[in-house]
Short mmCIF file of the C-alpha atoms (twelve columns), coordinates in Angstrom:
data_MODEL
# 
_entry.id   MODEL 
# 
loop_
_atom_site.group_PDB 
_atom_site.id 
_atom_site.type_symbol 
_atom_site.label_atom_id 
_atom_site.label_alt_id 
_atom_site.label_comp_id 
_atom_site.label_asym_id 
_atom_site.label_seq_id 
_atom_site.Cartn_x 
_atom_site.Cartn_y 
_atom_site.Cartn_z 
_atom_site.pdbx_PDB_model_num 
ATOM 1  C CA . UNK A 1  5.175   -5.309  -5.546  1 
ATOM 2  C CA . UNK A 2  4.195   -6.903  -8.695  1 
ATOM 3  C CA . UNK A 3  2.410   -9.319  -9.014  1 
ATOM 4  C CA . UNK A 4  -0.079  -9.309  -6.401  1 
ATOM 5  C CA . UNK A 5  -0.971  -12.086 -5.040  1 
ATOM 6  C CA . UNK A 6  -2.723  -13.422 -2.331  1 
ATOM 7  C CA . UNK A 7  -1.278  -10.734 -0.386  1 
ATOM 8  C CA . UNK A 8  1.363   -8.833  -0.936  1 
ATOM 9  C CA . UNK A 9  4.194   -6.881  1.630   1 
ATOM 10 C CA . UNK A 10 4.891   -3.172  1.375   1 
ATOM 11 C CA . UNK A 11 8.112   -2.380  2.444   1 
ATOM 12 C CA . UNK A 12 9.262   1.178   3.628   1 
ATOM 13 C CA . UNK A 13 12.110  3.053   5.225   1 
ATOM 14 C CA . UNK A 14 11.498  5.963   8.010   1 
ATOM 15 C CA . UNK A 15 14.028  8.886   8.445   1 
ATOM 16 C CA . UNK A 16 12.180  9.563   11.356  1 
ATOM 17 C CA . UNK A 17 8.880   8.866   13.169  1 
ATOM 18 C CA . UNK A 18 5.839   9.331   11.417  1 
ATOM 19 C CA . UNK A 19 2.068   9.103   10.777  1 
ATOM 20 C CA . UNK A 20 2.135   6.544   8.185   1 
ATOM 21 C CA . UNK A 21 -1.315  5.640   6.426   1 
ATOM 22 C CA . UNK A 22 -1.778  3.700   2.674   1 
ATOM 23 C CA . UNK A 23 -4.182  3.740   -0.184  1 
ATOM 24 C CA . UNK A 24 -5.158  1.464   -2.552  1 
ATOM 25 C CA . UNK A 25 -6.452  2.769   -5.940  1 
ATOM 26 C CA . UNK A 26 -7.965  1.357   -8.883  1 
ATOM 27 C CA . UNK A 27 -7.298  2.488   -12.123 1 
ATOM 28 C CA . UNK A 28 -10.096 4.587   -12.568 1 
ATOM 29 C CA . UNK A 29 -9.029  6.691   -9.373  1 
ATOM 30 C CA . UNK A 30 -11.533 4.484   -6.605  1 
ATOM 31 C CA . UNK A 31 -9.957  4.563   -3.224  1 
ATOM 32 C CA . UNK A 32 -10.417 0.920   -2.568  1 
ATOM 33 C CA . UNK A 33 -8.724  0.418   0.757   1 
ATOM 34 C CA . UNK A 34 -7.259  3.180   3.394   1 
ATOM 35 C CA . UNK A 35 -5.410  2.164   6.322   1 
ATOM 36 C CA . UNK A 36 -4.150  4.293   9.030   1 
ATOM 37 C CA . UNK A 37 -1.150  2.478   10.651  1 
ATOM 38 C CA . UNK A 38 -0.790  5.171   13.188  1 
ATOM 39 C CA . UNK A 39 2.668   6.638   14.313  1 
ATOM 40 C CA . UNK A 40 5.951   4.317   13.497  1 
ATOM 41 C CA . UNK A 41 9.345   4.629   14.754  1 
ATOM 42 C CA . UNK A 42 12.138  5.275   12.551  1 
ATOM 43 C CA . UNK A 43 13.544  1.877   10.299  1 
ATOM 44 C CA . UNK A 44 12.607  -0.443  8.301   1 
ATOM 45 C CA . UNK A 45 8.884   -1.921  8.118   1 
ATOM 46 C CA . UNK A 46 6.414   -3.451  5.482   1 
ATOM 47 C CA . UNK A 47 2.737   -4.189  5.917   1 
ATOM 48 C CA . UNK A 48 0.724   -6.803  4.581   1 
ATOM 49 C CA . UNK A 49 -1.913  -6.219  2.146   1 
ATOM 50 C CA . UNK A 50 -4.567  -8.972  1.652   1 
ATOM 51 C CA . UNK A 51 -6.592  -8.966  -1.494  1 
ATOM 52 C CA . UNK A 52 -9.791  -10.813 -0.071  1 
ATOM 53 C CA . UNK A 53 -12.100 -7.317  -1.686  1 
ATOM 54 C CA . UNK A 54 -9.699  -6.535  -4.340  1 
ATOM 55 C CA . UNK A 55 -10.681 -7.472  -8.269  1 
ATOM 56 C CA . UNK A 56 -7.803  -8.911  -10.612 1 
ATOM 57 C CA . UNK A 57 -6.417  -5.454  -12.279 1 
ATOM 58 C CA . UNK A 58 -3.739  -2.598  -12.136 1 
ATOM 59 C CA . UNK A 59 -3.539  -0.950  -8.492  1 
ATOM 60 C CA . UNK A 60 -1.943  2.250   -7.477  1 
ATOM 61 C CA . UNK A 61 -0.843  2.293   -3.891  1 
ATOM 62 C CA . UNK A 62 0.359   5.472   -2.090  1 
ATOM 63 C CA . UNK A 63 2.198   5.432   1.335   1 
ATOM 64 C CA . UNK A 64 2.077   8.935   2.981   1 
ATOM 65 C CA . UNK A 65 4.152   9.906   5.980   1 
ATOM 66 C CA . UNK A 66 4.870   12.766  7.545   1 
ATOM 67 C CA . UNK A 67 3.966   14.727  5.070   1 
ATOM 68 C CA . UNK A 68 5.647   13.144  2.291   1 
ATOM 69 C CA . UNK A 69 4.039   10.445  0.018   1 
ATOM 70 C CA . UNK A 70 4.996   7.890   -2.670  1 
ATOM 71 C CA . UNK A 71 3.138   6.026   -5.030  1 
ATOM 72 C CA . UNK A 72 4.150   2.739   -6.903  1 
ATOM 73 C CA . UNK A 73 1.695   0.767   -9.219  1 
ATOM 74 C CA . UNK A 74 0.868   -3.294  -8.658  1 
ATOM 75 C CA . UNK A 75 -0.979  -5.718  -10.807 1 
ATOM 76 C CA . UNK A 76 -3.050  -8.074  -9.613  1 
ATOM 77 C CA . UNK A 77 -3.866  -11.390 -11.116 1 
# 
């Protein structure tokens, strides 16, 4: 998601169901934010991201599920 803004919607697609849990990381490596969103059924879903703590910059966030994780960057302004 670029730009950030206010808040901003991660969207994601499940083969199967999963531990899902995202990180938020500056770009000197901080972890800013962690959120465990627990186990999620197979599909489509997004989650909302709110900057309220977050300082205008580049982002890194990673999405890890079962195992398996992706990271995408995001700018904030």
């Amino acid at each position: 998601p670029n730009p950030f803004s206010d808040q901003t919607n991660i969207s994601y697609t499940l083969g199967k169901e999963a531990s899902v849990q995202i990180s938020i990381i500056d770009i000197l490596g901080k972890d800013v934010l962690t959120r465990d969103l627990g186990m999620i059924p197979a599909g489509e879903h997004n989650t909302t991201i709110n900057n309220q703590d977050l300082s205008p910059g580049i982002y890194f966030y990673t999405l890890t599920a079962g195992g398996n994780s992706q990271t995408r960057k995001m700018i904030f302004e």
